[in-house]
Tab-separated table of C-alpha atoms in Angstrom:
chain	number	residue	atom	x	y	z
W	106	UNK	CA	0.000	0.000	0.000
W	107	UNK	CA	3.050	2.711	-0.819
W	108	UNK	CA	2.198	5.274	-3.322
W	109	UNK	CA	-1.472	7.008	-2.979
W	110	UNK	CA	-4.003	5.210	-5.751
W	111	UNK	CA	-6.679	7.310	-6.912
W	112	UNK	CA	-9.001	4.708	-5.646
W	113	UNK	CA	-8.268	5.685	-2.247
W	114	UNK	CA	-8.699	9.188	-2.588
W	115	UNK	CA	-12.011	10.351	-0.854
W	116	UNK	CA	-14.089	13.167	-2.525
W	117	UNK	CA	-13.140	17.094	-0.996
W	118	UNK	CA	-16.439	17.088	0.797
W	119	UNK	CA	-15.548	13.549	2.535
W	120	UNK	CA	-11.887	14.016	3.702
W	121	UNK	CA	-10.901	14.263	7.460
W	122	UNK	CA	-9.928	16.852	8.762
W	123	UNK	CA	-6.885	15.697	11.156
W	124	UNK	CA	-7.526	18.106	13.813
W	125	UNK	CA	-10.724	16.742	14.468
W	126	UNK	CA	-12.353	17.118	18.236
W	127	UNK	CA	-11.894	14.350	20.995
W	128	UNK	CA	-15.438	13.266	21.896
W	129	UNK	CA	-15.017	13.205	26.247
W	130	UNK	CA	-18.827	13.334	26.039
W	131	UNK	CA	-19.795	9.932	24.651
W	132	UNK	CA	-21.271	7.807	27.390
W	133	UNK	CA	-18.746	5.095	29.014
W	134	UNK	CA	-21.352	2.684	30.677
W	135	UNK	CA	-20.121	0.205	33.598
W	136	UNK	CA	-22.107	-2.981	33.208
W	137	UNK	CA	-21.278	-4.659	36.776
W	138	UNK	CA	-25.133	-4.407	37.901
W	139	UNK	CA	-25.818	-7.388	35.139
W	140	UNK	CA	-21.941	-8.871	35.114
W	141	UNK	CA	-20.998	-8.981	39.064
W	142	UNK	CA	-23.431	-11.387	40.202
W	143	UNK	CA	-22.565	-10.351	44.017
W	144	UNK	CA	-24.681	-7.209	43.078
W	145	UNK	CA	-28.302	-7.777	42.610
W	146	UNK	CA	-29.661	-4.908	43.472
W	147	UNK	CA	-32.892	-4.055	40.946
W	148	UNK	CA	-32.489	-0.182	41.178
W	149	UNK	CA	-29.027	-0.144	40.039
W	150	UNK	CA	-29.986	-2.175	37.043
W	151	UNK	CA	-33.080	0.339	36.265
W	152	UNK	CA	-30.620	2.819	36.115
W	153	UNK	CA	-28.163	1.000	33.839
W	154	UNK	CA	-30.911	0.659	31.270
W	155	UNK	CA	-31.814	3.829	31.515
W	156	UNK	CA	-28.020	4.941	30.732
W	157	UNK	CA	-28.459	2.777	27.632
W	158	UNK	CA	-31.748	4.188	25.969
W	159	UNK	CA	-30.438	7.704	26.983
W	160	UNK	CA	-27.182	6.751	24.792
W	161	UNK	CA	-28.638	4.713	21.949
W	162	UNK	CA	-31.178	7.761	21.451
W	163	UNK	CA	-28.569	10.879	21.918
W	164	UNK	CA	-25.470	9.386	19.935
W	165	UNK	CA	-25.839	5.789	18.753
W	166	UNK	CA	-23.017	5.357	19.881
W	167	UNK	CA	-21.509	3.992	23.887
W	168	UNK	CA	-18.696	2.318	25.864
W	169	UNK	CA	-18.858	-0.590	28.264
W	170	UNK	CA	-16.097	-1.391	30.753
W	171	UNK	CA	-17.045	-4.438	33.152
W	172	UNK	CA	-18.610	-6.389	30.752
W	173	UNK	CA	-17.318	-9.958	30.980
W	174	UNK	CA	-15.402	-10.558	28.671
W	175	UNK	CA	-11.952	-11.825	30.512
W	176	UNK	CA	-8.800	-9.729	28.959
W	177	UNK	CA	-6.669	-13.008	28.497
W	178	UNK	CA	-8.803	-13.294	25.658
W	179	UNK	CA	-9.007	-10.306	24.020
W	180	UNK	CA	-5.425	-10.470	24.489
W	181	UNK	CA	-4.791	-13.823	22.377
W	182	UNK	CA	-7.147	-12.702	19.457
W	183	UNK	CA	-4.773	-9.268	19.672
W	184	UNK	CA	-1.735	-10.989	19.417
W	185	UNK	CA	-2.664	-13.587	16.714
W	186	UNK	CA	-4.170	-10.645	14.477
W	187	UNK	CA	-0.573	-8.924	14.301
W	188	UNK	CA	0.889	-12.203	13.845
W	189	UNK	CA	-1.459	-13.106	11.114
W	190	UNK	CA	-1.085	-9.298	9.368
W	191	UNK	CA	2.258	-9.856	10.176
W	192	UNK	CA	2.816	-12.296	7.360
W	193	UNK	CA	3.884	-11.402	3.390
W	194	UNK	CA	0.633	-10.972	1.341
W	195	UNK	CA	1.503	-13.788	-0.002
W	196	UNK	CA	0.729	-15.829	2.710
W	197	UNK	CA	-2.545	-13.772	4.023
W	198	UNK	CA	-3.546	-14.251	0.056
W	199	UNK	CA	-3.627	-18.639	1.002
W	200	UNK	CA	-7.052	-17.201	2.685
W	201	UNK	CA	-8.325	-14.915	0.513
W	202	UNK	CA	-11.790	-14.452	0.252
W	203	UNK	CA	-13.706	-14.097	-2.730
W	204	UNK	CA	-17.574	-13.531	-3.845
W	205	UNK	CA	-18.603	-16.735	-3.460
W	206	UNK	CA	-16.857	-17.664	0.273
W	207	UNK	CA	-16.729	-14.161	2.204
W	208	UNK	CA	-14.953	-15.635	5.117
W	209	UNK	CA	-11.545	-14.563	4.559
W	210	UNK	CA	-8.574	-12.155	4.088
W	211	UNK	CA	-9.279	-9.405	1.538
W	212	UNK	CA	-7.380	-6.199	1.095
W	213	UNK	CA	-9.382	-4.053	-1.663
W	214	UNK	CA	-12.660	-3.689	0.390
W	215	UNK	CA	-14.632	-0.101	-1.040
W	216	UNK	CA	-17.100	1.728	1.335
W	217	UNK	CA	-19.257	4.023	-0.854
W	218	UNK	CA	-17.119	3.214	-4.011
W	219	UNK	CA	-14.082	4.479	-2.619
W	220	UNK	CA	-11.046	2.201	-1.714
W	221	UNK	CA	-10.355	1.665	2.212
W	222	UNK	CA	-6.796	1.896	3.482
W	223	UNK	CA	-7.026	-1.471	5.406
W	224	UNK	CA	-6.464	-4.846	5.114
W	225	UNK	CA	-9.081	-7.128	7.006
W	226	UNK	CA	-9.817	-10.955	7.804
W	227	UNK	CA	-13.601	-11.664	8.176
W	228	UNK	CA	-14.796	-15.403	10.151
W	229	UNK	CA	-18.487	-16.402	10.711
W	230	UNK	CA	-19.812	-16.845	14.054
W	231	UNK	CA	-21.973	-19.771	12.925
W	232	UNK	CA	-19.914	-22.819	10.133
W	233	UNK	CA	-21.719	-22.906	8.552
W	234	UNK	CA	-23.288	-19.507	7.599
W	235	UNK	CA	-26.866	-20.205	5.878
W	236	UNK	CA	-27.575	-17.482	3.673
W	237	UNK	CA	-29.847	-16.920	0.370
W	238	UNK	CA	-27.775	-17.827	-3.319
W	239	UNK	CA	-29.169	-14.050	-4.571
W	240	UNK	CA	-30.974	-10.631	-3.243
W	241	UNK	CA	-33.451	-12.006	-6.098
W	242	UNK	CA	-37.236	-11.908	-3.919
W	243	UNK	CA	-38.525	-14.837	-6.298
W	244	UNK	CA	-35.312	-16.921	-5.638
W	245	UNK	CA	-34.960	-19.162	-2.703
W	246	UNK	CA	-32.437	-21.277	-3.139
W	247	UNK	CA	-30.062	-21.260	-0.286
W	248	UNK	CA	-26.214	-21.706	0.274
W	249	UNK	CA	-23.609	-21.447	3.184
W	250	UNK	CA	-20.759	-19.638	3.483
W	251	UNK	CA	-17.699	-21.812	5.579
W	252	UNK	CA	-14.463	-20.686	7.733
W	253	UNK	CA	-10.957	-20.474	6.366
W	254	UNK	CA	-8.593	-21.773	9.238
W	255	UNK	CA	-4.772	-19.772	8.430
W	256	UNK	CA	-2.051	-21.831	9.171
W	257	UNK	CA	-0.582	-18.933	11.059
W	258	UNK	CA	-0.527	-18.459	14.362
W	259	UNK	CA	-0.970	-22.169	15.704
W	260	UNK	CA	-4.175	-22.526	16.839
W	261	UNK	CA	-5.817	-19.294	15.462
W	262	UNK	CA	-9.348	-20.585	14.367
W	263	UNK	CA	-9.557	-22.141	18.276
W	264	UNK	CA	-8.792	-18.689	19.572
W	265	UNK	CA	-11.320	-16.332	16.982
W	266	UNK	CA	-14.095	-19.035	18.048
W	267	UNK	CA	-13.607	-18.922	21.868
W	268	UNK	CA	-13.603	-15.114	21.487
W	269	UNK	CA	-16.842	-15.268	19.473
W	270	UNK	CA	-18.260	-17.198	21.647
W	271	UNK	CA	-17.574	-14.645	24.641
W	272	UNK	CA	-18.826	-11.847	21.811
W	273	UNK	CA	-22.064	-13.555	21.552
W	274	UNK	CA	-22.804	-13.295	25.138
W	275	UNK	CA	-21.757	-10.106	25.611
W	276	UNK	CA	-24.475	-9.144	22.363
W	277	UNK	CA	-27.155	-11.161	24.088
W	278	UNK	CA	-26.982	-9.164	27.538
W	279	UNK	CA	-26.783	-5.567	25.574
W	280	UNK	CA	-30.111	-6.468	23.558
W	281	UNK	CA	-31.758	-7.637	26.415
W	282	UNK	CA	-30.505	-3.700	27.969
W	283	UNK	CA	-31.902	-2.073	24.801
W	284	UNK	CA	-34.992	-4.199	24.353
W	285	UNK	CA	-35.974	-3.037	28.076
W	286	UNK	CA	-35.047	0.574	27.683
W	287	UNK	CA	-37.424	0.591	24.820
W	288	UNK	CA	-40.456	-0.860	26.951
W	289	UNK	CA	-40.063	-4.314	25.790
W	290	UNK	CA	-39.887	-7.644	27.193
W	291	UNK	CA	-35.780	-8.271	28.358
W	292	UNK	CA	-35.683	-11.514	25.684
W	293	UNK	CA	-37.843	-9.858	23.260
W	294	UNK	CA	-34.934	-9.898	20.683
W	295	UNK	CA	-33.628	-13.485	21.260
W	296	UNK	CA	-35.735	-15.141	18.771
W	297	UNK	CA	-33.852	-13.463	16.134
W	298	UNK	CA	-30.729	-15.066	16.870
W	299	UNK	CA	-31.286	-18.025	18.824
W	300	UNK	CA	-31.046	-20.147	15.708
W	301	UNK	CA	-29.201	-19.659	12.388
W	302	UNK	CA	-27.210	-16.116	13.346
W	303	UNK	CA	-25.409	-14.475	10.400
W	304	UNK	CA	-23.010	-12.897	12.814
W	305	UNK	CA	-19.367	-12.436	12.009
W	306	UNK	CA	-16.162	-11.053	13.242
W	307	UNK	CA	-13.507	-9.055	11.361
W	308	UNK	CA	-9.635	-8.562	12.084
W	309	UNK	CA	-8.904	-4.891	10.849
W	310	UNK	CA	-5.474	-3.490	10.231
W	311	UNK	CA	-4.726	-0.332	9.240
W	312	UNK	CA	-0.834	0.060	7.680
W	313	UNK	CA	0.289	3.472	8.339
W	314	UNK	CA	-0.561	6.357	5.401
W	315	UNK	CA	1.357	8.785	4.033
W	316	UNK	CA	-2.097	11.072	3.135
W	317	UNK	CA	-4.003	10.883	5.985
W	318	UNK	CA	-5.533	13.770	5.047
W	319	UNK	CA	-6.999	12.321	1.560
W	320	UNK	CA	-7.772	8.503	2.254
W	321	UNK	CA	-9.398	7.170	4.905
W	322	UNK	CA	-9.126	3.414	6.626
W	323	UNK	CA	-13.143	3.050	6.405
W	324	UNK	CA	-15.153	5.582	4.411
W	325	UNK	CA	-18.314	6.515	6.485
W	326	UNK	CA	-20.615	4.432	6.551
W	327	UNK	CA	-23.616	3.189	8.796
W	328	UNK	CA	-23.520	-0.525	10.522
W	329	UNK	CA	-26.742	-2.893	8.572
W	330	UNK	CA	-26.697	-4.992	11.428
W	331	UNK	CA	-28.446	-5.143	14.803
W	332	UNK	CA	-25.533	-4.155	17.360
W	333	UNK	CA	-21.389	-4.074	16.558
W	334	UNK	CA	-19.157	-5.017	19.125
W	335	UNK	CA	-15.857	-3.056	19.052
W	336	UNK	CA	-12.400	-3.621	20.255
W	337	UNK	CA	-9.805	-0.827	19.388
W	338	UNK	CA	-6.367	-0.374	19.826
W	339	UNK	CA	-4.881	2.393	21.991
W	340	UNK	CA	-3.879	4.427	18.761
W	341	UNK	CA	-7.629	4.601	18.058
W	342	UNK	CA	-8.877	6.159	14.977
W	343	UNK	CA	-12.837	5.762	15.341
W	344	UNK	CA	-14.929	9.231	14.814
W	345	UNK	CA	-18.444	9.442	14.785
W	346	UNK	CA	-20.856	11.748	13.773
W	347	UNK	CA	-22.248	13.694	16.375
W	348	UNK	CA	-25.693	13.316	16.265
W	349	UNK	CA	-26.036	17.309	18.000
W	350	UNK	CA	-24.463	19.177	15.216
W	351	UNK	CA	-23.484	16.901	12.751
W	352	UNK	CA	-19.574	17.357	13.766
W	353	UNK	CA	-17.117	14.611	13.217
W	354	UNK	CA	-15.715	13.500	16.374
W	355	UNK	CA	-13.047	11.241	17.598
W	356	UNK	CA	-13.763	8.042	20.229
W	357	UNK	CA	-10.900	8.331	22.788
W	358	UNK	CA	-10.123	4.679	22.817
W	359	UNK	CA	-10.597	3.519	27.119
W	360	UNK	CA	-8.362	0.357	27.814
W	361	UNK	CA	-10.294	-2.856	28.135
W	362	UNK	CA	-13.539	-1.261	27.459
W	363	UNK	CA	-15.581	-2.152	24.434
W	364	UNK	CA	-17.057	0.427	21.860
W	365	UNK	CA	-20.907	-0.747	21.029
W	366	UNK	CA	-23.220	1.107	18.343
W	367	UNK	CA	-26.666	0.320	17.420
W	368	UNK	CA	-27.178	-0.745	13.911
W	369	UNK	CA	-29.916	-0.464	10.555
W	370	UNK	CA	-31.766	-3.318	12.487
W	371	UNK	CA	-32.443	-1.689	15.580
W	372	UNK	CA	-33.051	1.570	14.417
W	373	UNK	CA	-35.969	-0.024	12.110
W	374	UNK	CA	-36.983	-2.230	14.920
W	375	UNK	CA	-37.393	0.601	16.921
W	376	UNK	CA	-39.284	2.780	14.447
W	377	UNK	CA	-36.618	5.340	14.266
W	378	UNK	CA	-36.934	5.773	18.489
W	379	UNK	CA	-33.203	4.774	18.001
W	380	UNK	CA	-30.988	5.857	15.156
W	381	UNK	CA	-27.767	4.439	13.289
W	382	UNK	CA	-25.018	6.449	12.982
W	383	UNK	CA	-23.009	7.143	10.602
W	384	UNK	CA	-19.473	6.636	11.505
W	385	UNK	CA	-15.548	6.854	9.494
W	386	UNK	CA	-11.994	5.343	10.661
W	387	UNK	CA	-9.329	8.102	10.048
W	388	UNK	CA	-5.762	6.692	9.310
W	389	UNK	CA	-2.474	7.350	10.981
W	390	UNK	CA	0.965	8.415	9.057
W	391	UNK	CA	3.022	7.101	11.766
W	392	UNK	CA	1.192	4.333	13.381
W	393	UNK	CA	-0.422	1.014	12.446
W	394	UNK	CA	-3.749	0.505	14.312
W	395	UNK	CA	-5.589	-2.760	14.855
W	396	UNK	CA	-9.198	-2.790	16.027
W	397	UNK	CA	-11.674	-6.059	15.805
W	398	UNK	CA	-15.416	-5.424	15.042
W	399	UNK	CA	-17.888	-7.948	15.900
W	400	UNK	CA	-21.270	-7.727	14.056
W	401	UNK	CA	-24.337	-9.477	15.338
W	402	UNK	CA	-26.641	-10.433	12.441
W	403	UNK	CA	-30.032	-12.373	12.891
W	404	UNK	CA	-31.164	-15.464	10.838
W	405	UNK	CA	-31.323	-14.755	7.222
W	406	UNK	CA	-35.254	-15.472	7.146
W	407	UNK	CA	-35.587	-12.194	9.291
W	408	UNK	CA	-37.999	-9.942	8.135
W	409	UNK	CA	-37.008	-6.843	9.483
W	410	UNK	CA	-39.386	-4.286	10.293
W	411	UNK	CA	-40.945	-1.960	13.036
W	412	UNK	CA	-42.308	-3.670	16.217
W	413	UNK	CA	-45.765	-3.618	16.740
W	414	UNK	CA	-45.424	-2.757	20.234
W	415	UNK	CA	-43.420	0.253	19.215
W	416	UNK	CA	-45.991	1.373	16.358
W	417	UNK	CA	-49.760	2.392	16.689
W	418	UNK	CA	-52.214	4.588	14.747
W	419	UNK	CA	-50.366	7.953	16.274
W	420	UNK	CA	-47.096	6.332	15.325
W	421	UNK	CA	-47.500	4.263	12.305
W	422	UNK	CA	-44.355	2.138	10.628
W	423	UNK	CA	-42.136	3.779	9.067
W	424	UNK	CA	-40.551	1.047	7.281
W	425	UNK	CA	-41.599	-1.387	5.152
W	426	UNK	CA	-40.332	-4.992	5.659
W	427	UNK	CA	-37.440	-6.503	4.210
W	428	UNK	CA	-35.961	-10.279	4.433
W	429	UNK	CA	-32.204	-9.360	6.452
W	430	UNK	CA	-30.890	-12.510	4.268
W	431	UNK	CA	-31.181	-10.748	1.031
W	432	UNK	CA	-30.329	-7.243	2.426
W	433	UNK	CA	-27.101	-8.963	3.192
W	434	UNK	CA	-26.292	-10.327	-0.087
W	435	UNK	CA	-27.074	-7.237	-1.685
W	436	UNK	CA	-24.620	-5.577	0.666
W	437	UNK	CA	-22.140	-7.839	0.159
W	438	UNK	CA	-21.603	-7.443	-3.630
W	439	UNK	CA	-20.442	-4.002	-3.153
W	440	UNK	CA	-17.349	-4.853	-1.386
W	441	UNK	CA	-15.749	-6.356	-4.225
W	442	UNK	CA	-16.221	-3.891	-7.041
W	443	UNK	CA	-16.841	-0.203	-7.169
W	444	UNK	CA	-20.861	0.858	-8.299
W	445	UNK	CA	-21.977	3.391	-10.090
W	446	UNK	CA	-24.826	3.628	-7.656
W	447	UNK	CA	-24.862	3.625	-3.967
W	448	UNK	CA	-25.852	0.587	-2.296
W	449	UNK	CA	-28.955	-0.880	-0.700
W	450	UNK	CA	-29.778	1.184	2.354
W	451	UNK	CA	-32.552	0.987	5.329
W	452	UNK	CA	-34.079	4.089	3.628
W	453	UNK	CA	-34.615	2.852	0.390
W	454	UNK	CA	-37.014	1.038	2.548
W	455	UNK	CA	-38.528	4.158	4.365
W	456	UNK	CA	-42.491	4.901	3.786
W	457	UNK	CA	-42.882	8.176	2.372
């Protein structure tokens, strides 16, 4: 990735700025009430789902510390992703992924048609992945998509899966949070992803730019999904757009904590009560940066719309529904080659 391509190069309107504003305000949220099962004290767990509907409605957009997840592990899944990146592309290339298998490494991902200065390996939660062959409505044939296992480090598939698995749980007990902050039953999401998940996790490096000011190591962009799951490195990178006054600002990365945002899925489910973000990774000239996303995805026969709990005659949907499995397809094709349109989004969707 040496000399600037013109397919990195992000239109004048779209490039960072690099002395963009530290966000102190976004909320850091300290799950212990539902995680330290010496406290079990009702009020304090009112109050943490309140935290978490004030936060999904005012910026999208939180961090957890106490959550569970035990460091040795993010640890491991650290370490093997710089050993894996580590490697000549070459090697990473044994594991590439391609159209037809999207488990993988791949290096020439595009977020609205513009090239991202990353490199990234993507594994499935669930192997196999059932998905739909097309976005076609009228066709339902169905395939599934399978893990690569790299050679290098030893052991690497063991580790991503027993970090997945703590991913999972920690996605489980934040829906149940946001399903009761907006009225609902705690397990009201569950159903969704219970059986046949389209989750996945990706490995993200960054390679240090020479023009941070024209590319960018993820274009913005908002999550399709229900909830991401995000660890970060301490050279951080993440900025968000403020939902107040439509600023870009930076995520200060917090050691061991995780960065959560609500996704497409949630803020249909919700009826717009709760709203995606849209959100960019800036690059660094002088530092690499590492950060691993995990998406939670329902079943691919999802039909996503809005709640009926959440909608009446006063507050009609304002979606129409859509099958999640062919969304996803759709989505997926744009990775591989640039469009001359922009891709599927939720409000393509949107009742007028």
């Amino acid at each position: 990735m040496g000399e600037v391509d013109p397919a990195f190069i992000q239109d004048p309107q779209h490039r960072p700025k690099l002395n963009t504003i530290q966000a102190e305000d976004i909320p850091v949220i300290d799950l212990s009430p539902i995680t330290n099962h010496s406290v079990s004290d009702p009020s304090s767990v009112e109050g943490l789902v309140k935290e978490i509907g004030s936060a999904c409605k005012e910026w999208g957009f939180f961090q957890v510390t106490n959550h569970g997840v035990p460091f040795t592990l993010r640890q491991n899944i650290e370490k093997g992703s710089r050993m894996f990146f580590g490697q000549t592309l070459q090697e990473k290339r044994k594991v590439s992924r391609s159209e037809f298998s999207p488990s993988g490494y791949y290096e020439t991902e595009h977020t609205k048609n513009v090239r991202d200065w990353k490199e990234v390996f993507d594994f499935q939660a669930k192997d196999p992945t059932f998905i739909p062959v097309t976005s076609d409505e009228h066709d339902d044939r169905i395939t599934h998509w399978t893990n690569q296992s790299p050679q290098y480090p030893p052991n690497f598939r063991g580790i991503i899966e027993e970090y997945v698995e703590e991913m999972e749980k920690l996605s489980f007990k934040l829906m149940e949070l946001i399903a009761m902050s907006l009225g609902l039953d705690a397990k009201r999401f569950e159903e969704f992803f219970m059986k046949d998940q389209t989750s996945f996790i990706r490995l993200n490096h960054y390679p240090p730019c020479p023009y941070p000011h024209l590319a960018l190591g993820v274009g913005r962009h908002k999550d399709a999904g229900a909830l991401t799951v995000l660890a970060q490195d301490e050279v951080g990178g993440l900025q968000v757009k403020r939902k107040a006054d439509q600023e870009w600002v930076r995520v200060k990365p917090t050691p061991d904590a995780y960065i959560i945002n609500v996704g497409d899925i949630i803020q249909v489910w919700s009826n717009d009560l709760y709203e995606s973000v849209e959100h960019r990774v800036m690059v660094n000239s002088q530092k690499e940066r590492f950060s691993i996303p995990f998406f939670f995805f329902p079943a691919h026969y999802t039909q996503v719309k809005p709640l009926e709990e959440l909608t009446d005659e006063k507050n009609p949907p304002k979606y129409r529904p859509y099958k999640w499995g062919k969304f996803l397809v759709r989505r997926k094709g744009s990775n591989f080659k640039k469009q001359n349109v922009e891709n599927i989004q939720i409000y393509h969707y949107k009742i007028a």
